[in-house]
PDB file of C-alpha atoms in Angstrom:
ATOM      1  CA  UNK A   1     -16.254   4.888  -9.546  1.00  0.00           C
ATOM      2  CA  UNK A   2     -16.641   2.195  -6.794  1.00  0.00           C
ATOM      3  CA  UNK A   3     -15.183   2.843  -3.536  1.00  0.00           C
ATOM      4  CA  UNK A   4     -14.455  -0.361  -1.528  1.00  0.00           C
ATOM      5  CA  UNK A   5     -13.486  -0.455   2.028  1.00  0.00           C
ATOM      6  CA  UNK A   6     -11.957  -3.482   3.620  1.00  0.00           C
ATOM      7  CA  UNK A   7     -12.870  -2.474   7.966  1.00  0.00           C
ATOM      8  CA  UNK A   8      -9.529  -4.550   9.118  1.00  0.00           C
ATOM      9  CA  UNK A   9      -6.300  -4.261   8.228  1.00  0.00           C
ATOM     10  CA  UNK A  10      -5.012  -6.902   9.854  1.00  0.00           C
ATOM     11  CA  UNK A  11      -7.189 -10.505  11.231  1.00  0.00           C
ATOM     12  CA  UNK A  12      -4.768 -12.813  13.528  1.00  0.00           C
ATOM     13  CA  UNK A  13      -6.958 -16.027  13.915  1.00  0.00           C
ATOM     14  CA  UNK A  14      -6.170 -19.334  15.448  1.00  0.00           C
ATOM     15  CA  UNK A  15      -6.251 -22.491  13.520  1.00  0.00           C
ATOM     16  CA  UNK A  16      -9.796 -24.211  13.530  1.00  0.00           C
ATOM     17  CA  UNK A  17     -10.914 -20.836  14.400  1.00  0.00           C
ATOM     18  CA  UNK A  18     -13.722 -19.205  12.248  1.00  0.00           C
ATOM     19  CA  UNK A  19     -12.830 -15.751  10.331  1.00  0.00           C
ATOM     20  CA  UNK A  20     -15.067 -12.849   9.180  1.00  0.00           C
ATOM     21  CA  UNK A  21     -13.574 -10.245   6.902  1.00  0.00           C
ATOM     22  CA  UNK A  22     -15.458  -7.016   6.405  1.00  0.00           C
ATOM     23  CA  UNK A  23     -15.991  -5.267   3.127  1.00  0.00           C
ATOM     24  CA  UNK A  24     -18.596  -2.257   2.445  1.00  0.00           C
ATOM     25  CA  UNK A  25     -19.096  -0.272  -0.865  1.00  0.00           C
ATOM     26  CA  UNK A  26     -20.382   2.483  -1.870  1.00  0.00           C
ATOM     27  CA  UNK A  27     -22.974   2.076  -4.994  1.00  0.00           C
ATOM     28  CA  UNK A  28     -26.924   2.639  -5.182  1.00  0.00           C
ATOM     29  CA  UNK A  29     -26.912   0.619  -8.655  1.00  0.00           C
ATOM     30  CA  UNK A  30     -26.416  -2.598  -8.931  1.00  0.00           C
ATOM     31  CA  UNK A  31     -22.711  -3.427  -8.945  1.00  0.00           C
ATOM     32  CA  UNK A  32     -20.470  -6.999  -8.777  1.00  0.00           C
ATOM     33  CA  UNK A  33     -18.488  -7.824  -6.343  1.00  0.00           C
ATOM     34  CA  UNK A  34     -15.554  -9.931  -5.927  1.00  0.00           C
ATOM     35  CA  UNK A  35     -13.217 -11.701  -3.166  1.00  0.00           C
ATOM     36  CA  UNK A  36      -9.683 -12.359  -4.663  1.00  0.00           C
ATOM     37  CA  UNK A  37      -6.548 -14.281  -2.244  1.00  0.00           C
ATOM     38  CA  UNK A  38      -3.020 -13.635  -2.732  1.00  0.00           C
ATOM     39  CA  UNK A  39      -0.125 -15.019  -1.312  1.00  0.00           C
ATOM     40  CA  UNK A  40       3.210 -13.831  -0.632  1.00  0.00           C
ATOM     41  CA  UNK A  41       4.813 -12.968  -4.114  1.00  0.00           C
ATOM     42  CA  UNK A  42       2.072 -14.430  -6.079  1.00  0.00           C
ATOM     43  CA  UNK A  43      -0.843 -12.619  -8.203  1.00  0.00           C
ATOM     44  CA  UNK A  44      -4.698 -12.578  -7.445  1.00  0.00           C
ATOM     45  CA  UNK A  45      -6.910 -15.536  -7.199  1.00  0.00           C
ATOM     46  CA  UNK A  46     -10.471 -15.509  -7.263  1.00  0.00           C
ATOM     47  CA  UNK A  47     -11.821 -17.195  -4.667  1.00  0.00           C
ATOM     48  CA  UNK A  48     -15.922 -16.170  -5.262  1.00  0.00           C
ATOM     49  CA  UNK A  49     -17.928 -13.719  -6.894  1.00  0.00           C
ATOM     50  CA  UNK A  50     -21.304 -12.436  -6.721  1.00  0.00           C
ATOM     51  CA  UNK A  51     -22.872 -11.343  -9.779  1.00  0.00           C
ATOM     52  CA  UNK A  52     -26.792 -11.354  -9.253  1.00  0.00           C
ATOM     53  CA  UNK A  53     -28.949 -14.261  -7.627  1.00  0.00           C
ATOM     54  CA  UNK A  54     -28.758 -15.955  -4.114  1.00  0.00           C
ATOM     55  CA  UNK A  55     -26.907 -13.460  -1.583  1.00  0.00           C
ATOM     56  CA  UNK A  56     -25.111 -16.238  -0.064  1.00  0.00           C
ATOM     57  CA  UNK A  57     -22.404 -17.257  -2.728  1.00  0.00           C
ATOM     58  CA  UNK A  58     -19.793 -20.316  -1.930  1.00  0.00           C
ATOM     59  CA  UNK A  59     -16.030 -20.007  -3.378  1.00  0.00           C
ATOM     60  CA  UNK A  60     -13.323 -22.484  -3.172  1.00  0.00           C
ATOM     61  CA  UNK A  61     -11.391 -23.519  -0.385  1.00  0.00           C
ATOM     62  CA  UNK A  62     -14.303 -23.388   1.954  1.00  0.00           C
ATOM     63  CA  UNK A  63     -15.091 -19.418   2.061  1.00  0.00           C
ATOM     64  CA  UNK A  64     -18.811 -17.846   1.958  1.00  0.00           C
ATOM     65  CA  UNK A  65     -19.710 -14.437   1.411  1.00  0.00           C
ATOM     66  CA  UNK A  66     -22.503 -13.048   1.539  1.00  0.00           C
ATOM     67  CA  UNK A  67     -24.032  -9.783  -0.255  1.00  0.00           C
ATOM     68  CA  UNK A  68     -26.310  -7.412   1.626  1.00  0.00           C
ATOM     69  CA  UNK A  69     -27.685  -4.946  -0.292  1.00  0.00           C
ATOM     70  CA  UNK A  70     -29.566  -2.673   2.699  1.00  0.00           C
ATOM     71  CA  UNK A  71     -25.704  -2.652   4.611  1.00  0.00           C
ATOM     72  CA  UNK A  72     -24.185  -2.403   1.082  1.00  0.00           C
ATOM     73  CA  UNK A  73     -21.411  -5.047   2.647  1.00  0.00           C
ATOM     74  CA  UNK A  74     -20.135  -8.012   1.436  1.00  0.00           C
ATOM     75  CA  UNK A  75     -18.045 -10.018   4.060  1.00  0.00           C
ATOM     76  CA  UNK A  76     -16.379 -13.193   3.881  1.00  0.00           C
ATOM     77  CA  UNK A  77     -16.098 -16.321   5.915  1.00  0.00           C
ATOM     78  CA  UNK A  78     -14.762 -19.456   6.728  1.00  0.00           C
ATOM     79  CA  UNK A  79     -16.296 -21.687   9.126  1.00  0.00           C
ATOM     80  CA  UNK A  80     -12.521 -23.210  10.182  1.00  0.00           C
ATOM     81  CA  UNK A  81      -9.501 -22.004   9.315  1.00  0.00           C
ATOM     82  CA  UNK A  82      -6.428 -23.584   7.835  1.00  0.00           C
ATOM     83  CA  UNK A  83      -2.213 -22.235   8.219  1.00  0.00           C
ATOM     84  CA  UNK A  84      -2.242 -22.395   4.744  1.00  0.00           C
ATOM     85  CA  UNK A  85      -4.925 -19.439   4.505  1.00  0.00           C
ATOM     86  CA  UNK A  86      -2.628 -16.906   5.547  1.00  0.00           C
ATOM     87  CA  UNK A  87      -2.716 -14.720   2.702  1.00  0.00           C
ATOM     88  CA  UNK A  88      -3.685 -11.153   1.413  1.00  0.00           C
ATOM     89  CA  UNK A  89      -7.491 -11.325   0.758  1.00  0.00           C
ATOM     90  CA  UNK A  90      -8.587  -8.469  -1.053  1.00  0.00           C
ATOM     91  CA  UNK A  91     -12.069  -7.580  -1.860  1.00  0.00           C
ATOM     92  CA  UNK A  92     -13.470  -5.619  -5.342  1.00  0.00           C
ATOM     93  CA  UNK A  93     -16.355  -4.250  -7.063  1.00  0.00           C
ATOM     94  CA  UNK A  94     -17.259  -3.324 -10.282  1.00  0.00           C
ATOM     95  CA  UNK A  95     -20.230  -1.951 -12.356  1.00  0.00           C
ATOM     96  CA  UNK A  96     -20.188  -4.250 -15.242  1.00  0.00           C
ATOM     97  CA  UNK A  97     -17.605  -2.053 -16.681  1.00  0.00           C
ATOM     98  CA  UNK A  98     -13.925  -1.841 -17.309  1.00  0.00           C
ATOM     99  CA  UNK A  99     -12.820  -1.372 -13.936  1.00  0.00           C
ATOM    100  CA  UNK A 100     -12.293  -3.577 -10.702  1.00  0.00           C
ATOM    101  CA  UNK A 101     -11.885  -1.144  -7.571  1.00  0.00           C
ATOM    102  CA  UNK A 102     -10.065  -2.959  -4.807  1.00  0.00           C
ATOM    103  CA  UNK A 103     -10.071  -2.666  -0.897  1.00  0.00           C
ATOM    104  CA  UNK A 104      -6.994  -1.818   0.594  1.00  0.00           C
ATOM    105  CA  UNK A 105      -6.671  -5.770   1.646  1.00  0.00           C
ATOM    106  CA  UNK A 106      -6.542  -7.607   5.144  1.00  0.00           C
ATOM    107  CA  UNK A 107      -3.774  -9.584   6.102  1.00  0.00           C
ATOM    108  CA  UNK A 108      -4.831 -12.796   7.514  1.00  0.00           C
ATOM    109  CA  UNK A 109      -2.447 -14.615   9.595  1.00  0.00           C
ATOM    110  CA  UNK A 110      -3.004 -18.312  11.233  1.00  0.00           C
ATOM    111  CA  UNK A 111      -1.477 -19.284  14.306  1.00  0.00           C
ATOM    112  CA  UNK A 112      -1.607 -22.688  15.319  1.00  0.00           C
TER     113      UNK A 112
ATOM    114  CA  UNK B   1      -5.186 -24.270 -20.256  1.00  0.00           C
ATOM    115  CA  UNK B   2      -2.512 -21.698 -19.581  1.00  0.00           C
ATOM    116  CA  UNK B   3      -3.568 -18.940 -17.237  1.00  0.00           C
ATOM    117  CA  UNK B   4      -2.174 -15.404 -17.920  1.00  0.00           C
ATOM    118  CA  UNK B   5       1.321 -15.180 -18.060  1.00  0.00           C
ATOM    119  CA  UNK B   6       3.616 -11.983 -17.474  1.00  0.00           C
ATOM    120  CA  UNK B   7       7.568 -11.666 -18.015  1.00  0.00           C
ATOM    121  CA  UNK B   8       9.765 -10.799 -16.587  1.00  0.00           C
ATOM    122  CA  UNK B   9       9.479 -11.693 -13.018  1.00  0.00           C
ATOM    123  CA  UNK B  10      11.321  -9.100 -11.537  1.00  0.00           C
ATOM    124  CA  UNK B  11      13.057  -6.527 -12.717  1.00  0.00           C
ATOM    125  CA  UNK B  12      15.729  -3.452 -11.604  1.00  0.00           C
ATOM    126  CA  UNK B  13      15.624  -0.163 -13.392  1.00  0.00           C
ATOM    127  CA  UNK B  14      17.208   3.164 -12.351  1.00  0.00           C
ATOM    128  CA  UNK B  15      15.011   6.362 -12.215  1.00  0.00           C
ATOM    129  CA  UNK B  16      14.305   7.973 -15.726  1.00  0.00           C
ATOM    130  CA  UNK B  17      14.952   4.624 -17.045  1.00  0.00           C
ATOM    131  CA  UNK B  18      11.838   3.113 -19.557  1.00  0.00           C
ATOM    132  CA  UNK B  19      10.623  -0.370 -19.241  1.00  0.00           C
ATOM    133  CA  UNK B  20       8.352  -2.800 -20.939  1.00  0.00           C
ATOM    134  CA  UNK B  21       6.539  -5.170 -19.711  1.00  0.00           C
ATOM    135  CA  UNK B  22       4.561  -7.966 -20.773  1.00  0.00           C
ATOM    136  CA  UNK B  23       1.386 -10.480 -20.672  1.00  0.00           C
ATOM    137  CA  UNK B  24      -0.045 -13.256 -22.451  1.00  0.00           C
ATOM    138  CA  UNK B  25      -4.004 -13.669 -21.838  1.00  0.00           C
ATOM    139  CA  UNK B  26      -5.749 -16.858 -20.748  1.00  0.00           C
ATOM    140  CA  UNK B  27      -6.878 -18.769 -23.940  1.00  0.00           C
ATOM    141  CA  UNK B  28     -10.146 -17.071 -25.426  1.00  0.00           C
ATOM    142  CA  UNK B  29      -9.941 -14.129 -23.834  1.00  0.00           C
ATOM    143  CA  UNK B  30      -9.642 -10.586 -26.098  1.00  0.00           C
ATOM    144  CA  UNK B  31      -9.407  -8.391 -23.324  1.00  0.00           C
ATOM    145  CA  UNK B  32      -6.754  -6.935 -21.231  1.00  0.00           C
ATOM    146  CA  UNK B  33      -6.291  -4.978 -18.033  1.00  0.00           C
ATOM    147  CA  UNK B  34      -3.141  -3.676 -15.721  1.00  0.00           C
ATOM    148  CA  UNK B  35      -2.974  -2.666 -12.498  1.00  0.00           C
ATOM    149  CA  UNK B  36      -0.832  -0.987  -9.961  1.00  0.00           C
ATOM    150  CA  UNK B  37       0.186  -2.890  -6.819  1.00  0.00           C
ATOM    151  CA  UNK B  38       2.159  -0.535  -4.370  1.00  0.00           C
ATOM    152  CA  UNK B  39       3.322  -2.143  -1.290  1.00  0.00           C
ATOM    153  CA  UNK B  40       0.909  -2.500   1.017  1.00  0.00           C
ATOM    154  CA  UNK B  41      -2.151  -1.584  -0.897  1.00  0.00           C
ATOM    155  CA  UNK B  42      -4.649  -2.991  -3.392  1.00  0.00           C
ATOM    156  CA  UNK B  43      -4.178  -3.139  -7.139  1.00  0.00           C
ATOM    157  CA  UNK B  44      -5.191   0.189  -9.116  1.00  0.00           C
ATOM    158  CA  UNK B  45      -6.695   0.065 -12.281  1.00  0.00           C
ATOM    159  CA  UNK B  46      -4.138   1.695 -15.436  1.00  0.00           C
ATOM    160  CA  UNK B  47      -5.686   1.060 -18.431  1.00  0.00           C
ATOM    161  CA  UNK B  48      -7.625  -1.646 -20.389  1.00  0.00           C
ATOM    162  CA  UNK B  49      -6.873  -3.066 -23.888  1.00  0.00           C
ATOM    163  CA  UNK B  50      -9.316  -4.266 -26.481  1.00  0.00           C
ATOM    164  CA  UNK B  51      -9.093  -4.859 -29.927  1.00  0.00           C
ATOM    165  CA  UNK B  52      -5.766  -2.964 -29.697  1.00  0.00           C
ATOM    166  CA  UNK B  53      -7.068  -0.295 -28.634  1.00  0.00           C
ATOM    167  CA  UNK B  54      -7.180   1.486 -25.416  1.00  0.00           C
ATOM    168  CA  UNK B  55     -10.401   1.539 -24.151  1.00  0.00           C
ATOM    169  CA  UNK B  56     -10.738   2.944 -20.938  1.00  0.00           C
ATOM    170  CA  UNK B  57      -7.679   4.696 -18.466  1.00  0.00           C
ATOM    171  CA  UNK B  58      -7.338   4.929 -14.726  1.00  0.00           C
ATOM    172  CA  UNK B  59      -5.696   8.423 -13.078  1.00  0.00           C
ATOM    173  CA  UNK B  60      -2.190   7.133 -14.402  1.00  0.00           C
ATOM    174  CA  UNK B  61      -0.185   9.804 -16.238  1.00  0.00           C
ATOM    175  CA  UNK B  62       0.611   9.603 -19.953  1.00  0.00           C
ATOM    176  CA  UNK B  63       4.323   8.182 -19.047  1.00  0.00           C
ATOM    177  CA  UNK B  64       2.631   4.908 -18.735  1.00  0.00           C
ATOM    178  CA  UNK B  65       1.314   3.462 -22.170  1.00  0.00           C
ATOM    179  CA  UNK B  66       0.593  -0.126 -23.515  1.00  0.00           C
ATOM    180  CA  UNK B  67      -0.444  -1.826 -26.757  1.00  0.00           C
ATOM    181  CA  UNK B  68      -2.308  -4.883 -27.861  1.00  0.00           C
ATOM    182  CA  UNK B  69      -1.083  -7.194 -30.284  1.00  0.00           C
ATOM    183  CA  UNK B  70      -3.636  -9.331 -32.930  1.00  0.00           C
ATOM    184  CA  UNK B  71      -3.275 -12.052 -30.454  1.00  0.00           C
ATOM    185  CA  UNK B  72      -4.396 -10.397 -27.995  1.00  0.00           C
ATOM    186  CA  UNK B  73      -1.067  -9.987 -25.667  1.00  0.00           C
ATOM    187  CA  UNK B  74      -0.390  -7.041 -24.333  1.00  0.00           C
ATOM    188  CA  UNK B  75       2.886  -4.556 -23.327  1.00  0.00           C
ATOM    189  CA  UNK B  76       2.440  -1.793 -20.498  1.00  0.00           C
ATOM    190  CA  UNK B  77       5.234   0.930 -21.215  1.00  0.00           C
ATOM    191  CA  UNK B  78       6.448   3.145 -18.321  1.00  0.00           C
ATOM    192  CA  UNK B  79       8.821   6.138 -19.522  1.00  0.00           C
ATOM    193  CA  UNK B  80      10.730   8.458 -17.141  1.00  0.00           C
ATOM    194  CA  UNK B  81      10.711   5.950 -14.317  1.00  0.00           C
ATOM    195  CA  UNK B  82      10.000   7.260 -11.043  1.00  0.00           C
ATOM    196  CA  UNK B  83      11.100   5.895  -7.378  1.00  0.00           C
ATOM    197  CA  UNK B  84       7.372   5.762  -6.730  1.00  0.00           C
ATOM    198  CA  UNK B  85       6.989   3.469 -10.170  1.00  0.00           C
ATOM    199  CA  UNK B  86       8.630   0.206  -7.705  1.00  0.00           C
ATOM    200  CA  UNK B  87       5.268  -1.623  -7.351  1.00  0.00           C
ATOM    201  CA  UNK B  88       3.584  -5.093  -8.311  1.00  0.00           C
ATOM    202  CA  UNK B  89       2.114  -4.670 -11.849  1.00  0.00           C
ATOM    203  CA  UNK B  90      -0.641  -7.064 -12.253  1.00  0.00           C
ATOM    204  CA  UNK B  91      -2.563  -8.049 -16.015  1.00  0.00           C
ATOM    205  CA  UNK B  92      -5.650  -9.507 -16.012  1.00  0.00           C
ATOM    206  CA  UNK B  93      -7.506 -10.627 -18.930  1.00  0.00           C
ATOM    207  CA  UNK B  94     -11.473 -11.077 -19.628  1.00  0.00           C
ATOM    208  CA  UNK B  95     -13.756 -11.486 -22.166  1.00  0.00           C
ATOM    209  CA  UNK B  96     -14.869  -8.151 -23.713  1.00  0.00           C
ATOM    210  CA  UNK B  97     -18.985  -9.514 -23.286  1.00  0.00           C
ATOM    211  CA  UNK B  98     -17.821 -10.248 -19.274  1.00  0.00           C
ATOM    212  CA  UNK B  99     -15.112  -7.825 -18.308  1.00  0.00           C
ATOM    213  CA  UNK B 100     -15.940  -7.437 -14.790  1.00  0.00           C
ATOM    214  CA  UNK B 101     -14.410 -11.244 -14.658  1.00  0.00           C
ATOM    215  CA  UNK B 102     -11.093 -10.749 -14.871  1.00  0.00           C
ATOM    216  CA  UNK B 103      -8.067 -13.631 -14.338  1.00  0.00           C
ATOM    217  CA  UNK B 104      -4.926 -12.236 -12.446  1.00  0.00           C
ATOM    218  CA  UNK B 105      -1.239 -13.463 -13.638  1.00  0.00           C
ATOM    219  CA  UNK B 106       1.406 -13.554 -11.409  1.00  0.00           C
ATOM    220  CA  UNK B 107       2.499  -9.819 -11.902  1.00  0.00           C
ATOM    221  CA  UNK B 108       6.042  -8.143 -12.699  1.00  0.00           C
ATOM    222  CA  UNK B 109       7.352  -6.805  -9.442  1.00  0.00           C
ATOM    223  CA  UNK B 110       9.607  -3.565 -10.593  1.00  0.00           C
ATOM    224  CA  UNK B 111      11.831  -1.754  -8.633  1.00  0.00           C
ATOM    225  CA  UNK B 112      13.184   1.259  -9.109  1.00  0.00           C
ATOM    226  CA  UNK B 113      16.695   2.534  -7.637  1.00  0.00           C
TER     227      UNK B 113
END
């Protein structure tokens, strides 16, 4: 099974700021992986995904990630940063099986 | 297009209790997943659903079951509830040939007193 680890449990961040969450897995095979938002009392939106192809993948509301295979990471970003993106971003992997394995989530709350 | 849809919203059971829950999958999809939400953490995977049958099955015990109905809606079944049951339970669906894409409903937020 994947193991995902998310390296902050919490990122305060100014408005306009820039944000970087970390995630790392653990697989030597080829695996997908997956950034997903949620809100306070809401489910799981997908917000990218990176399935094979160009390492740096684009989602919506203006995040990036990008996949490096040698650090087996996949962090997030956004350039500028919005109140409205404090959320719970959570990343995932998954073999091309049955199974997303989730990070234990980083809180990310904007300050103006 | 509806998403995926769960009911009920919320809900209050008392330990040892049962409880059924429920999810409609986005339109097209034949495949369907729950997960776990404790406070605090990320979703775990319970069990998948496909072609009413249950495919594959996280490290949940066998108090938790589900079903699949022809239209591809699902139920997740917890018996014997336990205080550490209270969590966020999530569905997802997918298509069978892309399961790794998976759409998130709102989820069922039990608690158990």
């Amino acid at each position: 099974a994947q193991s995902v680890t998310q390296l902050d449990s919490q990122v305060p961040v100014f408005e306009e700021a820039p944000v970087e969450l970390r995630c790392n897995y653990s697989s030597s095979v080829s695996v997908y992986l997956f950034w997903y938002v949620q809100y306070p009392n809401q489910g799981l939106q997908l917000l990218l995904k990176y399935l094979s192809g160009s390492t740096l993948v684009k989602g919506i509301n203006g995040f990036e990630a990008e996949f490096n295979k040698s650090q087996t990471s996949f962090h997030l970003r956004k350039p500028s940063v919005h109140i409205s993106d404090t959320a719970e971003y959570f990343c995932a992997a998954t073999r091309n099986d049955y199974k997303l394995s989730f990070g234990a989530g980083t809180t990310v709350t904007v300050r103006a | 297009d509806a998403g995926v849809t769960q009911s009920p919203t919320h809900l209050i059971k008392t330990r040892g209790q049962q409880v059924t829950l429920r999810c409609s999958p986005k339109s097209g999809h034949d495949t369907v997943s729950w997960y776990q939400q404790a406070l605090g953490q990320g979703p775990q995977f319970i069990f998948q659903y496909y072609e009413e049958e249950e495919r594959q099955r996280g490290n949940f015990p066998d108090r938790f079951s589900g079903h699949q109905f022809p239209n591809y809606s699902s139920e997740l079944n917890v018996n014997a509830l336990l205080l550490g049951d209270s969590a966020l339970y999530l569905c997802a669906s997918s298509l069978r040939t892309r399961s790794y894409e998976q759409f998130f409903g709102p989820g069922t937020r039990l608690t158990v007193l």
